[in-house]
Coordinates of C-alpha atoms and ligand atoms in Angstrom, one line a residue:
X1 CA 50.7 -63.3 12.8
X2 CA 47.2 -63.9 11.5
X3 CA 45.7 -63.2 15.0
X4 CA 47.7 -59.9 15.3
X5 CA 46.3 -58.7 11.9
X6 CA 42.8 -59.8 12.9
X7 CA 42.9 -57.9 16.2
X8 CA 44.3 -54.7 14.4
X9 CA 41.5 -54.9 11.9
X10 CA 38.9 -55.1 14.7
X11 CA 40.5 -52.2 16.6
X12 CA 40.5 -50.1 13.4
X13 CA 37.0 -51.0 12.2
X14 CA 35.0 -48.7 14.5
X15 CA 37.3 -45.8 13.6
X16 CA 36.8 -46.4 9.9
X17 CA 33.1 -46.5 10.4
X18 CA 33.2 -43.2 12.3
X19 CA 35.2 -41.5 9.6
X20 CA 32.7 -42.7 6.9
X21 CA 29.8 -41.3 8.9
X22 CA 31.6 -38.0 9.5
X23 CA 32.3 -37.6 5.8
X24 CA 28.6 -38.3 5.1
X25 CA 27.4 -35.5 7.4
X26 CA 28.5 -32.1 6.0
X27 CA 27.9 -29.6 8.8
X28 CA 28.3 -26.6 6.4
X29 CA 25.4 -27.8 4.3
X30 CA 22.5 -25.4 5.0
X31 CA 19.3 -26.9 6.4
X32 CA 17.0 -27.9 3.5
X33 CA 13.9 -25.8 3.0
X34 CA 10.8 -27.4 4.3
X35 CA 8.7 -26.6 1.2
X36 CA 8.8 -24.0 -1.5
X37 CA 6.3 -21.9 0.4
X38 CA 6.3 -18.7 -1.6
X39 CA 3.3 -16.7 -2.8
X40 CA 1.1 -19.7 -3.8
X41 CA -2.0 -20.5 -1.8
X42 CA -1.8 -23.3 0.7
X43 CA -4.3 -25.2 -1.6
X44 CA -1.8 -25.3 -4.4
X45 CA 0.8 -26.8 -2.1
X46 CA -1.6 -29.1 -0.4
X47 CA -2.7 -30.7 -3.6
X48 CA 0.5 -31.1 -5.5
X49 CA 3.2 -30.5 -3.0
X50 CA 5.3 -33.5 -3.7
X51 CA 9.0 -33.0 -3.1
X52 CA 11.3 -34.3 -5.7
X53 CA 14.3 -36.2 -4.1
X54 CA 17.3 -34.3 -5.4
X55 CA 20.0 -36.6 -4.0
X56 CA 20.7 -40.1 -2.9
X57 CA 19.0 -40.7 0.5
X58 CA 21.1 -41.8 3.5
X59 CA 19.8 -42.7 7.0
X60 CA 22.0 -40.0 8.6
X61 CA 20.8 -37.3 6.2
X62 CA 17.2 -38.3 6.7
X63 CA 17.5 -38.0 10.4
X64 CA 19.2 -34.7 10.1
X65 CA 16.4 -33.4 7.9
X66 CA 13.7 -34.7 10.2
X67 CA 15.3 -32.8 13.1
X68 CA 15.5 -29.6 11.1
X69 CA 11.9 -29.9 10.0
X70 CA 10.7 -30.3 13.5
X71 CA 12.8 -27.3 14.6
X72 CA 11.4 -25.0 11.8
X73 CA 7.8 -26.3 12.2
X74 CA 7.8 -25.6 15.9
X75 CA 8.7 -21.9 15.4
X76 CA 5.5 -19.7 15.6
X77 CA 4.8 -18.2 12.2
X78 CA 3.6 -14.5 12.2
X79 CA 0.2 -14.1 10.6
X80 CA 0.3 -13.5 6.9
X81 CA -0.9 -10.0 6.1
X82 CA -4.2 -10.0 4.2
X83 CA -4.0 -8.5 0.7
X84 CA -7.1 -6.4 0.0
X85 CA -7.5 -5.9 -3.8
X86 CA -10.0 -3.2 -4.8
X87 CA -11.2 -3.7 -8.3
X88 CA -13.6 -1.2 -10.0
X89 CA -15.5 -2.9 -12.8
X90 CA -18.3 -1.9 -15.2
X91 CA -20.6 -3.7 -17.6
X92 CA -19.3 -4.4 -21.1
X93 CA -19.0 -7.4 -23.4
X94 CA -15.6 -8.3 -22.1
X95 CA -16.4 -7.9 -18.4
X96 CA -16.8 -11.6 -17.5
X97 CA -13.7 -12.5 -19.5
X98 CA -11.7 -9.9 -17.5
X99 CA -13.0 -11.0 -14.2
X100 CA -12.3 -14.7 -15.1
X101 CA -8.6 -13.9 -15.8
X102 CA -8.4 -11.9 -12.6
X103 CA -10.0 -14.6 -10.4
X104 CA -7.7 -17.2 -11.9
X105 CA -4.8 -15.2 -10.7
X106 CA -6.2 -14.2 -7.3
X107 CA -7.1 -17.8 -6.5
X108 CA -3.4 -18.7 -6.5
X109 CA -2.6 -16.0 -3.9
X110 CA -2.8 -16.9 -0.2
X111 CA -4.9 -14.7 2.1
X112 CA -6.4 -12.4 -0.5
X113 CA -9.7 -10.6 0.0
X114 CA -11.2 -9.3 -3.2
X115 CA -13.3 -6.1 -3.0
X116 CA -15.1 -5.9 -6.3
X117 CA -16.9 -2.6 -6.8
X118 CA -19.4 -2.4 -9.7
X119 CA -20.0 0.9 -11.4
X120 CA -23.8 0.5 -11.2
X121 CA -26.8 1.6 -9.2
X122 CA -27.5 -2.1 -8.2
X123 CA -25.5 -5.3 -8.1
X124 CA -25.6 -7.1 -11.4
X125 CA -26.7 -10.8 -11.7
X126 CA -23.6 -11.5 -13.8
X127 CA -21.1 -10.3 -11.2
X128 CA -23.1 -11.8 -8.2
X129 CA -23.2 -15.3 -9.6
X130 CA -19.7 -15.0 -10.9
X131 CA -18.5 -14.2 -7.3
X132 CA -20.6 -17.0 -5.8
X133 CA -18.6 -19.5 -7.9
X134 CA -15.2 -17.7 -7.8
X135 CA -14.0 -19.5 -4.7
X136 CA -12.5 -16.4 -3.2
X137 CA -13.1 -14.4 0.0
X138 CA -14.8 -11.3 -1.4
X139 CA -17.0 -8.2 -0.8
X140 CA -19.3 -7.1 -3.5
X141 CA -20.1 -3.4 -3.6
X142 CA -21.6 -1.1 -6.1
X143 CA -21.8 2.7 -6.7
X144 CA -22.7 4.4 -10.0
X145 CA -20.4 7.0 -11.5
X146 CA -22.6 10.2 -11.9
X147 CA -23.4 10.7 -15.6
X148 CA -21.7 14.0 -15.7
X149 CA -18.4 12.3 -14.9
X150 CA -18.7 9.6 -17.6
X151 CA -16.5 11.5 -20.1
X152 CA -13.4 10.1 -21.9
X153 CA -11.3 13.0 -20.6
X154 CA -12.2 12.5 -17.0
X155 CA -10.7 10.1 -14.5
X156 CA -12.4 6.7 -14.2
X157 CA -13.5 4.7 -11.1
X158 CA -13.1 7.4 -8.5
X159 CA -16.3 6.7 -6.7
X160 CA -15.7 2.9 -6.9
X161 CA -12.2 3.1 -5.3
X162 CA -13.6 5.4 -2.6
X163 CA -16.4 2.9 -1.9
X164 CA -13.7 0.2 -1.4
X165 CA -11.7 2.5 0.9
X166 CA -14.9 3.3 3.0
X167 CA -15.7 -0.4 3.4
X168 CA -12.2 -1.2 4.6
X169 CA -12.2 1.7 7.1
X170 CA -15.6 0.7 8.4
X171 CA -14.8 -2.9 8.7
X172 CA -11.7 -2.2 10.8
X173 CA -13.0 0.8 12.8
X174 CA -13.5 -1.0 16.1
X175 CA -10.9 -3.7 16.1
X176 CA -7.1 -3.2 16.3
X177 CA -6.0 -3.5 12.7
X178 CA -4.8 -6.9 11.6
X179 CA -1.8 -6.8 9.3
X180 CA -3.1 -5.9 5.8
X181 CA -2.0 -4.4 2.5
X182 CA -4.3 -2.6 0.1
X183 CA -3.8 -2.7 -3.7
X184 CA -5.9 -1.2 -6.5
X185 CA -6.3 -4.0 -9.1
X186 CA -8.0 -2.7 -12.2
X187 CA -9.9 -5.5 -14.0
X188 CA -7.9 -5.4 -17.2
X189 CA -4.3 -5.5 -16.1
X190 CA -2.0 -8.5 -16.0
X191 CA -0.6 -9.5 -12.6
X192 CA 2.3 -11.9 -11.9
X193 CA 2.1 -14.0 -8.7
X194 CA 5.5 -12.7 -7.7
X195 CA 3.9 -9.2 -7.4
X196 CA 1.8 -10.3 -4.4
X197 CA 4.8 -11.8 -2.7
X198 CA 6.5 -8.4 -3.1
X199 CA 3.6 -6.2 -1.9
X200 CA 2.8 -8.5 1.1
X201 CA 5.8 -7.0 3.0
X202 CA 4.7 -3.4 2.6
X203 CA 5.3 -1.4 5.8
X204 CA 3.7 1.9 4.7
X205 CA 3.6 2.5 1.0
X206 CA 5.5 0.4 -1.5
X207 CA 6.2 1.0 -5.2
X208 CA 7.4 -0.9 -8.3
X209 CA 7.6 -0.7 -12.1
X210 CA 4.6 -1.1 -14.4
X211 CA 4.9 -2.5 -17.9
X212 CA 3.2 -1.2 -21.1
X213 CA 2.1 2.2 -19.7
X214 CA 2.4 5.9 -20.4
X215 CA 3.4 5.3 -24.0
X216 CA 6.5 3.4 -23.0
X217 CA 7.5 -0.2 -22.5
X218 CA 7.5 0.5 -18.8
X219 CA 7.6 3.2 -16.2
X220 CA 9.5 2.9 -13.0
X221 CA 10.6 4.7 -9.8
X222 CA 14.3 5.5 -9.9
X223 CA 16.1 4.2 -6.9
X224 CA 19.4 5.2 -5.3
X225 CA 20.7 3.7 -2.1
X226 CA 17.4 2.0 -1.5
X227 CA 15.4 5.3 -1.8
X228 CA 13.1 6.6 -4.6
X229 CA 14.8 9.7 -6.0
X230 CA 12.8 10.2 -9.2
X231 CA 10.7 8.6 -12.0
X232 CA 11.4 7.1 -15.3
X233 CA 8.3 8.2 -17.3
X234 CA 7.4 9.6 -20.6
X235 CA 4.4 11.6 -19.4
X236 CA 4.2 14.6 -17.0
X237 CA 7.4 14.1 -15.1
X238 CA 6.4 17.0 -12.9
X239 CA 3.9 14.7 -11.1
X240 CA 5.0 14.3 -7.5
X241 CA 4.3 10.6 -7.8
X242 CA 4.6 9.7 -11.5
X243 CA 3.2 6.2 -11.1
X244 CA 0.2 4.2 -12.4
X245 CA -2.5 2.9 -10.1
X246 CA -1.0 -0.6 -10.6
X247 CA 2.4 0.5 -9.3
X248 CA 1.9 0.8 -5.6
X249 CA 0.4 -0.8 -2.4
X250 CA -0.5 0.8 0.9
X251 CA -0.6 -0.8 4.4
X252 CA -4.0 -1.1 6.0
X253 CA -2.5 0.8 9.0
X254 CA -1.8 3.8 6.8
X255 CA -5.3 3.7 5.3
X256 CA -6.8 3.7 8.8
X257 CA -4.6 6.4 10.2
X258 CA -5.4 8.7 7.3
X259 CA -9.2 8.5 7.3
X260 CA -9.7 11.5 5.0
X261 CA -7.4 10.2 2.2
X262 CA -9.7 9.6 -0.8
X263 CA -9.7 10.0 -4.6
X264 CA -11.0 13.4 -5.5
X265 CA -13.1 14.5 -8.5
X266 CA -12.6 18.2 -8.1
X267 CA -9.5 19.4 -10.0
X268 CA -8.4 15.8 -10.8
X269 CA -7.3 14.8 -14.3
X270 CA -6.7 11.3 -15.7
X271 CA -3.3 10.3 -14.7
X272 CA -3.1 12.6 -11.7
X273 CA -5.4 10.5 -9.5
X274 CA -2.5 8.3 -8.2
X275 CA -0.4 11.3 -7.3
X276 CA -3.3 13.2 -5.7
X277 CA -4.0 10.2 -3.5
X278 CA -0.5 9.3 -2.6
X279 CA 0.2 13.0 -1.6
X280 CA -2.3 12.6 1.1
X281 CA -0.7 9.6 2.8
X282 CA 3.1 9.6 2.2
X283 CA 6.2 11.4 0.9
X284 CA 8.5 10.3 -1.9
X285 CA 11.3 9.8 0.7
X286 CA 9.2 7.3 2.6
X287 CA 8.4 5.0 -0.4
X288 CA 9.6 1.4 -0.2
X289 CA 11.0 0.2 -3.5
X290 CA 10.1 -3.4 -4.3
X291 CA 10.9 -5.7 -7.3
X292 CA 14.6 -5.7 -6.8
X293 CA 14.9 -1.9 -6.4
X294 CA 12.3 -1.3 -9.0
X295 CA 14.2 -3.1 -11.8
X296 CA 11.7 -5.9 -12.5
X297 CA 8.3 -5.6 -14.2
X298 CA 5.8 -7.8 -12.4
X299 CA 2.5 -6.1 -13.5
X300 CA 1.4 -4.9 -17.0
X301 CA -1.1 -2.2 -17.8
X302 CA -2.7 -4.3 -20.5
X303 CA -5.8 -3.0 -22.2
X304 CA -8.3 -5.2 -23.8
X305 CA -9.3 -4.4 -27.4
X306 CA -12.9 -3.3 -27.9
X307 CA -14.7 -6.4 -29.3
X308 CA -16.1 -6.4 -32.8
X309 CA -19.9 -6.9 -32.6
X310 CA -20.6 -5.8 -36.2
X311 CA -22.3 -9.2 -37.0
X312 CA -24.5 -9.3 -33.9
X313 CA -28.1 -9.9 -35.1
X314 CA -30.8 -7.4 -34.5
X315 CA -33.6 -9.9 -35.5
X316 CA -33.6 -13.7 -35.5
X317 CA -31.8 -13.8 -32.2
X318 CA -30.5 -17.1 -30.8
X319 CA -33.2 -19.2 -29.2
X320 CA -31.4 -19.4 -25.9
X321 CA -30.2 -16.5 -23.7
X322 CA -26.5 -17.1 -23.0
X323 CA -24.5 -15.1 -20.5
X324 CA -21.1 -14.1 -22.0
Ligands
LIG401 C1 -5.6 4.3 -16.4 C2 -5.2 3.8 -15.0 O1 -4.4 2.6 -15.0 C3 -6.4 3.6 -14.1 O2 -6.1 3.1 -12.9 C4 -7.2 4.9 -14.1 O3 -8.4 4.8 -13.3 C5 -7.6 5.4 -15.5 O4 -6.4 5.4 -16.3 C6 -8.2 6.7 -15.5 O5 -8.2 7.4 -16.5 O6 -8.9 7.1 -14.5 P1 -7.1 2.8 -18.2 O7 -6.7 1.5 -18.7 O8 -7.1 4.0 -19.0 O9 -6.3 3.1 -16.9 O10 -8.6 2.7 -17.5 P2 -9.6 1.5 -17.5 O11 -8.9 0.2 -17.4 O12 -10.6 1.7 -18.6 O13 -10.4 1.8 -16.1 C7 -9.8 1.6 -14.8 C8 -10.7 0.8 -13.9 O14 -11.9 1.4 -13.8 C9 -11.0 -0.6 -14.5 O15 -11.0 -1.6 -13.5 C10 -12.4 -0.4 -15.1 O16 -13.2 -1.6 -15.1 C11 -13.0 0.6 -14.2 N1 -14.0 1.5 -14.8 C12 -13.7 2.1 -16.0 C13 -15.2 1.7 -14.2 O17 -15.5 1.1 -13.1 N2 -16.2 2.5 -14.9 C14 -15.9 3.1 -16.1 O18 -16.8 3.8 -16.6 C15 -14.7 2.9 -16.7
LIG402 MN1 -7.0 -0.4 -17.9

Protein backbone atom coordinates (compact mmCIF):
# COMPACT_ATOMS: atom_id res chain seq x y z
CA UNK A 1 0.00 0.00 0.00
CA UNK A 2 2.77 2.34 1.02
CA UNK A 3 4.69 1.64 -2.21
CA UNK A 4 1.56 2.28 -4.34
CA UNK A 5 1.05 5.66 -2.69
CA UNK A 6 4.70 6.46 -3.14
CA UNK A 7 4.71 5.62 -6.85
CA UNK A 8 1.46 7.67 -7.39
CA UNK A 9 3.14 10.63 -5.70
CA UNK A 10 6.19 10.43 -7.97
CA UNK A 11 3.98 10.13 -11.07
CA UNK A 12 1.98 13.21 -10.03
CA UNK A 13 4.94 15.33 -8.88
CA UNK A 14 6.12 16.51 -12.34
CA UNK A 15 2.54 17.44 -13.28
CA UNK A 16 2.12 19.44 -10.09
CA UNK A 17 5.35 21.27 -10.86
CA UNK A 18 4.22 22.01 -14.44
CA UNK A 19 0.90 23.42 -13.19
CA UNK A 20 2.72 25.66 -10.68
CA UNK A 21 5.00 26.99 -13.41
CA UNK A 22 2.08 27.56 -15.80
CA UNK A 23 0.21 29.54 -13.13
CA UNK A 24 3.28 31.66 -12.55
CA UNK A 25 3.60 32.65 -16.24
CA UNK A 26 0.63 34.77 -17.24
CA UNK A 27 0.73 35.01 -21.04
CA UNK A 28 -1.75 37.93 -21.09
CA UNK A 29 0.56 40.09 -19.02
CA UNK A 30 1.95 42.74 -21.41
CA UNK A 31 5.70 42.89 -21.89
CA UNK A 32 7.19 45.25 -19.31
CA UNK A 33 8.49 48.56 -20.62
CA UNK A 34 12.25 48.66 -20.87
CA UNK A 35 12.59 52.07 -19.26
CA UNK A 36 10.37 55.07 -18.91
CA UNK A 37 11.99 56.71 -21.95
CA UNK A 38 9.81 59.72 -22.51
CA UNK A 39 10.92 63.26 -23.13
CA UNK A 40 13.82 63.37 -20.71
CA UNK A 41 17.32 63.49 -22.05
CA UNK A 42 19.38 60.31 -22.06
CA UNK A 43 21.64 61.92 -19.44
CA UNK A 44 18.79 62.04 -16.96
CA UNK A 45 18.08 58.36 -17.49
CA UNK A 46 21.74 57.43 -17.53
CA UNK A 47 22.44 59.00 -14.17
CA UNK A 48 19.49 58.02 -12.09
CA UNK A 49 17.71 55.40 -14.17
CA UNK A 50 17.24 52.81 -11.45
CA UNK A 51 14.21 50.62 -11.86
CA UNK A 52 12.16 50.03 -8.76
CA UNK A 53 11.11 46.37 -8.46
CA UNK A 54 7.35 46.43 -8.37
CA UNK A 55 6.72 42.75 -7.66
CA UNK A 56 8.27 39.68 -6.19
CA UNK A 57 10.89 38.34 -8.55
CA UNK A 58 10.70 34.83 -9.90
CA UNK A 59 13.25 33.07 -12.12
CA UNK A 60 10.62 32.37 -14.78
CA UNK A 61 9.50 36.02 -14.88
CA UNK A 62 13.08 37.24 -14.95
CA UNK A 63 13.86 35.04 -17.95
CA UNK A 64 10.75 36.24 -19.74
CA UNK A 65 11.71 39.89 -19.11
CA UNK A 66 15.24 39.31 -20.37
CA UNK A 67 13.88 37.79 -23.58
CA UNK A 68 11.51 40.74 -24.08
CA UNK A 69 14.28 43.23 -23.41
CA UNK A 70 16.57 41.71 -26.01
CA UNK A 71 13.68 41.60 -28.52
CA UNK A 72 12.83 45.33 -28.03
CA UNK A 73 16.47 46.44 -27.91
CA UNK A 74 17.32 44.73 -31.18
CA UNK A 75 14.62 46.69 -33.07
CA UNK A 76 16.20 49.63 -34.93
CA UNK A 77 15.00 52.93 -33.45
CA UNK A 78 14.09 55.71 -35.93
CA UNK A 79 16.21 58.85 -35.37
CA UNK A 80 14.69 61.25 -32.87
CA UNK A 81 13.71 64.47 -34.72
CA UNK A 82 15.79 67.43 -33.54
CA UNK A 83 13.82 70.21 -31.89
CA UNK A 84 15.14 73.62 -32.99
CA UNK A 85 14.08 76.29 -30.48
CA UNK A 86 14.45 79.87 -31.78
CA UNK A 87 14.66 82.32 -28.88
CA UNK A 88 14.83 86.08 -29.46
CA UNK A 89 16.37 87.85 -26.49
CA UNK A 90 17.36 91.38 -25.53
CA UNK A 91 19.47 93.01 -22.85
CA UNK A 92 17.64 93.95 -19.63
CA UNK A 93 18.15 93.34 -15.90
CA UNK A 94 16.22 90.05 -15.93
CA UNK A 95 17.82 88.62 -19.09
CA UNK A 96 20.24 86.22 -17.43
CA UNK A 97 17.57 85.00 -15.03
CA UNK A 98 15.20 84.29 -17.96
CA UNK A 99 17.90 82.47 -19.92
CA UNK A 100 18.85 80.43 -16.84
CA UNK A 101 15.27 79.21 -16.39
CA UNK A 102 15.05 78.40 -20.08
CA UNK A 103 18.36 76.51 -20.17
CA UNK A 104 17.35 74.51 -17.10
CA UNK A 105 14.28 73.34 -19.00
CA UNK A 106 16.02 72.73 -22.34
CA UNK A 107 18.78 70.69 -20.68
CA UNK A 108 16.19 68.08 -19.83
CA UNK A 109 14.99 67.70 -23.42
CA UNK A 110 16.74 65.18 -25.64
CA UNK A 111 18.07 66.25 -29.05
CA UNK A 112 17.33 69.96 -28.74
CA UNK A 113 19.27 72.65 -30.58
CA UNK A 114 18.93 76.14 -29.16
CA UNK A 115 19.10 79.05 -31.60
CA UNK A 116 19.51 82.12 -29.46
CA UNK A 117 19.18 85.40 -31.36
CA UNK A 118 20.23 88.57 -29.59
CA UNK A 119 18.53 91.85 -30.42
CA UNK A 120 21.89 93.66 -30.72
CA UNK A 121 24.47 94.83 -33.23
CA UNK A 122 27.09 92.51 -31.70
CA UNK A 123 27.07 89.43 -29.50
CA UNK A 124 27.09 90.35 -25.83
CA UNK A 125 29.67 88.94 -23.41
CA UNK A 126 26.90 87.99 -21.01
CA UNK A 127 25.08 85.73 -23.49
CA UNK A 128 28.32 84.37 -25.02
CA UNK A 129 29.72 83.19 -21.70
CA UNK A 130 26.29 82.00 -20.59
CA UNK A 131 26.02 79.76 -23.64
CA UNK A 132 29.56 78.45 -23.20
CA UNK A 133 28.56 77.09 -19.81
CA UNK A 134 24.98 76.12 -20.66
CA UNK A 135 25.82 72.59 -21.77
CA UNK A 136 23.44 72.72 -24.72
CA UNK A 137 23.96 72.39 -28.48
CA UNK A 138 23.41 75.95 -29.62
CA UNK A 139 23.84 78.61 -32.28
CA UNK A 140 24.39 82.18 -31.16
CA UNK A 141 23.12 84.80 -33.62
CA UNK A 142 22.50 88.52 -33.38
CA UNK A 143 20.63 91.18 -35.33
CA UNK A 144 19.47 94.55 -34.03
CA UNK A 145 15.88 95.71 -34.35
CA UNK A 146 15.98 99.01 -36.31
CA UNK A 147 15.27 101.89 -33.94
CA UNK A 148 12.14 102.93 -35.80
CA UNK A 149 10.56 99.58 -34.93
CA UNK A 150 11.31 99.79 -31.21
CA UNK A 151 7.85 101.05 -30.30
CA UNK A 152 5.49 99.49 -27.74
CA UNK A 153 2.67 99.22 -30.28
CA UNK A 154 4.80 97.42 -32.88
CA UNK A 155 5.55 93.68 -33.01
CA UNK A 156 8.71 92.48 -31.27
CA UNK A 157 11.47 90.13 -32.38
CA UNK A 158 10.56 90.04 -36.09
CA UNK A 159 14.17 90.41 -37.29
CA UNK A 160 15.48 87.94 -34.72
CA UNK A 161 13.04 85.14 -35.62
CA UNK A 162 13.79 85.71 -39.32
CA UNK A 163 17.52 85.42 -38.60
CA UNK A 164 16.86 82.07 -36.93
CA UNK A 165 14.82 80.90 -39.94
CA UNK A 166 17.57 82.02 -42.34
CA UNK A 167 20.20 80.09 -40.36
CA UNK A 168 18.09 76.92 -40.41
CA UNK A 169 17.50 77.15 -44.14
CA UNK A 170 21.14 77.79 -44.87
CA UNK A 171 22.33 74.97 -42.67
CA UNK A 172 20.10 72.47 -44.45
CA UNK A 173 20.32 73.84 -47.99
CA UNK A 174 22.62 71.16 -49.39
CA UNK A 175 21.79 68.08 -47.40
CA UNK A 176 18.55 66.10 -47.41
CA UNK A 177 16.67 67.41 -44.40
CA UNK A 178 17.07 65.33 -41.27
CA UNK A 179 13.84 65.03 -39.28
CA UNK A 180 13.40 68.23 -37.31
CA UNK A 181 10.80 70.44 -35.65
CA UNK A 182 10.97 74.21 -35.22
CA UNK A 183 9.46 76.02 -32.27
CA UNK A 184 9.56 79.72 -31.33
CA UNK A 185 10.50 79.79 -27.64
CA UNK A 186 10.33 83.32 -26.21
CA UNK A 187 12.71 83.77 -23.30
CA UNK A 188 10.07 84.61 -20.68
CA UNK A 189 7.48 81.83 -21.12
CA UNK A 190 7.18 78.67 -19.01
CA UNK A 191 7.50 75.33 -20.80
CA UNK A 192 6.56 71.89 -19.44
CA UNK A 193 8.72 68.96 -20.52
CA UNK A 194 5.63 67.20 -21.85
CA UNK A 195 5.28 69.95 -24.44
CA UNK A 196 8.46 68.82 -26.19
CA UNK A 197 7.28 65.23 -26.26
CA UNK A 198 4.08 66.42 -27.96
CA UNK A 199 5.73 68.68 -30.55
CA UNK A 200 8.38 66.10 -31.49
CA UNK A 201 5.82 64.17 -33.57
CA UNK A 202 4.82 67.20 -35.68
CA UNK A 203 4.38 66.13 -39.32
CA UNK A 204 3.67 69.60 -40.79
CA UNK A 205 2.30 72.14 -38.33
CA UNK A 206 1.03 71.23 -34.88
CA UNK A 207 -0.95 73.37 -32.41
CA UNK A 208 -1.93 73.28 -28.72
CA UNK A 209 -3.37 75.54 -25.99
CA UNK A 210 -1.39 78.36 -24.34
CA UNK A 211 -2.05 79.38 -20.73
CA UNK A 212 -2.29 82.92 -19.32
CA UNK A 213 -2.62 84.75 -22.63
CA UNK A 214 -4.91 87.13 -24.45
CA UNK A 215 -6.54 88.37 -21.25
CA UNK A 216 -7.78 84.86 -20.44
CA UNK A 217 -6.65 81.90 -18.38
CA UNK A 218 -5.90 80.17 -21.66
CA UNK A 219 -6.52 80.22 -25.40
CA UNK A 220 -6.91 77.06 -27.42
CA UNK A 221 -7.73 75.68 -30.84
CA UNK A 222 -11.22 74.13 -30.92
CA UNK A 223 -11.09 70.57 -32.19
CA UNK A 224 -13.81 68.37 -33.67
CA UNK A 225 -13.15 64.86 -34.97
CA UNK A 226 -9.40 65.42 -34.72
CA UNK A 227 -9.48 68.66 -36.80
CA UNK A 228 -9.15 72.30 -35.79
CA UNK A 229 -12.49 74.00 -36.47
CA UNK A 230 -12.09 77.31 -34.61
CA UNK A 231 -10.43 79.16 -31.76
CA UNK A 232 -11.30 79.78 -28.13
CA UNK A 233 -9.89 83.29 -27.69
CA UNK A 234 -10.87 86.61 -26.16
CA UNK A 235 -9.09 88.78 -28.69
CA UNK A 236 -9.65 89.25 -32.43
CA UNK A 237 -11.44 86.04 -33.20
CA UNK A 238 -11.29 87.06 -36.85
CA UNK A 239 -7.59 86.13 -36.99
CA UNK A 240 -7.19 83.18 -39.40
CA UNK A 241 -4.93 81.52 -36.80
CA UNK A 242 -5.88 82.98 -33.42
CA UNK A 243 -2.86 81.57 -31.64
CA UNK A 244 0.16 82.84 -29.70
CA UNK A 245 3.75 82.25 -30.83
CA UNK A 246 4.09 79.62 -28.07
CA UNK A 247 1.15 77.61 -29.41
CA UNK A 248 2.57 75.92 -32.50
CA UNK A 249 5.50 74.02 -34.02
CA UNK A 250 6.50 73.51 -37.64
CA UNK A 251 8.40 70.63 -39.21
CA UNK A 252 11.80 71.45 -40.66
CA UNK A 253 10.60 70.04 -43.99
CA UNK A 254 7.80 72.66 -44.16
CA UNK A 255 10.27 75.46 -43.34
CA UNK A 256 12.59 74.29 -46.13
CA UNK A 257 9.89 73.79 -48.73
CA UNK A 258 8.51 77.32 -48.09
CA UNK A 259 11.74 79.32 -48.36
CA UNK A 260 9.94 82.67 -48.61
CA UNK A 261 7.88 82.28 -45.43
CA UNK A 262 9.10 84.93 -42.96
CA UNK A 263 7.79 87.36 -40.36
CA UNK A 264 6.87 90.64 -42.02
CA UNK A 265 7.17 94.16 -40.69
CA UNK A 266 4.99 95.85 -43.28
CA UNK A 267 1.34 95.89 -42.27
CA UNK A 268 1.96 93.60 -39.32
CA UNK A 269 0.50 94.39 -35.90
CA UNK A 270 1.31 92.83 -32.52
CA UNK A 271 -0.72 89.67 -32.17
CA UNK A 272 -1.05 89.24 -35.93
CA UNK A 273 2.49 87.99 -36.57
CA UNK A 274 1.65 84.36 -35.82
CA UNK A 275 -1.33 84.40 -38.17
CA UNK A 276 0.58 86.20 -40.92
CA UNK A 277 3.38 83.63 -40.70
CA UNK A 278 1.18 80.53 -40.50
CA UNK A 279 -0.91 81.71 -43.48
CA UNK A 280 2.22 81.38 -45.62
CA UNK A 281 2.87 77.73 -44.78
CA UNK A 282 -0.38 75.95 -43.93
CA UNK A 283 -4.17 75.96 -43.72
CA UNK A 284 -6.43 75.58 -40.67
CA UNK A 285 -7.66 72.20 -42.00
CA UNK A 286 -4.11 70.86 -42.10
CA UNK A 287 -3.25 71.67 -38.46
CA UNK A 288 -2.37 68.76 -36.17
CA UNK A 289 -3.93 69.18 -32.70
CA UNK A 290 -1.67 68.08 -29.84
CA UNK A 291 -2.04 67.95 -26.04
CA UNK A 292 -5.01 65.59 -25.99
CA UNK A 293 -6.98 67.33 -28.76
CA UNK A 294 -5.96 70.73 -27.37
CA UNK A 295 -7.44 70.16 -23.92
CA UNK A 296 -4.20 70.40 -21.88
CA UNK A 297 -2.15 73.50 -21.11
CA UNK A 298 1.55 72.60 -21.39
CA UNK A 299 3.00 76.10 -21.93
CA UNK A 300 2.27 79.40 -20.19
CA UNK A 301 2.71 82.89 -21.60
CA UNK A 302 4.22 84.17 -18.36
CA UNK A 303 5.64 87.70 -18.27
CA UNK A 304 8.28 88.76 -15.84
CA UNK A 305 7.60 91.82 -13.73
CA UNK A 306 9.83 94.81 -14.42
CA UNK A 307 12.40 94.89 -11.62
CA UNK A 308 12.44 97.69 -9.12
CA UNK A 309 15.85 99.37 -9.29
CA UNK A 310 14.84 102.51 -7.39
CA UNK A 311 17.62 102.00 -4.84
CA UNK A 312 20.43 101.35 -7.29
CA UNK A 313 23.27 103.75 -6.34
CA UNK A 314 24.43 106.45 -8.72
CA UNK A 315 27.58 107.14 -6.67
CA UNK A 316 29.51 104.93 -4.24
CA UNK A 317 29.08 101.94 -6.48
CA UNK A 318 30.08 98.48 -5.29
CA UNK A 319 33.81 97.82 -5.35
CA UNK A 320 33.41 94.77 -7.59
CA UNK A 321 31.69 94.52 -10.95
CA UNK A 322 29.22 91.65 -10.75
CA UNK A 323 27.33 90.24 -13.70
CA UNK A 324 23.64 89.79 -12.88
C1 LIG B 1 3.65 88.44 -27.32
C2 LIG B 1 3.96 87.15 -28.05
O1 LIG B 1 3.90 86.06 -27.16
C3 LIG B 1 5.34 87.26 -28.68
O2 LIG B 1 5.70 86.05 -29.28
C4 LIG B 1 5.34 88.41 -29.66
O3 LIG B 1 6.61 88.58 -30.23
C5 LIG B 1 4.98 89.69 -28.92
O4 LIG B 1 3.73 89.53 -28.22
C6 LIG B 1 4.86 90.88 -29.86
O5 LIG B 1 4.15 91.81 -29.51
O6 LIG B 1 5.48 90.91 -30.91
P1 LIG B 1 5.05 89.51 -25.21
O7 LIG B 1 5.17 88.81 -23.90
O8 LIG B 1 4.20 90.72 -25.32
O9 LIG B 1 4.62 88.45 -26.28
O10 LIG B 1 6.51 89.89 -25.80
P2 LIG B 1 7.95 89.77 -25.14
O11 LIG B 1 8.04 88.55 -24.31
O12 LIG B 1 8.30 91.07 -24.53
O13 LIG B 1 8.87 89.57 -26.43
C7 LIG B 1 8.84 88.40 -27.21
C8 LIG B 1 10.28 87.91 -27.44
O14 LIG B 1 10.99 88.89 -28.14
C9 LIG B 1 11.05 87.62 -26.15
O15 LIG B 1 11.82 86.45 -26.30
C10 LIG B 1 11.93 88.84 -25.97
O16 LIG B 1 13.15 88.58 -25.32
C11 LIG B 1 12.17 89.26 -27.43
N1 LIG B 1 12.35 90.72 -27.58
C12 LIG B 1 11.48 91.59 -27.03
C13 LIG B 1 13.43 91.19 -28.30
O17 LIG B 1 14.25 90.39 -28.81
N2 LIG B 1 13.60 92.56 -28.44
C14 LIG B 1 12.74 93.44 -27.88
O18 LIG B 1 12.94 94.67 -28.03
C15 LIG B 1 11.66 92.96 -27.15
MN1 LIG C 1 6.62 87.40 -23.35
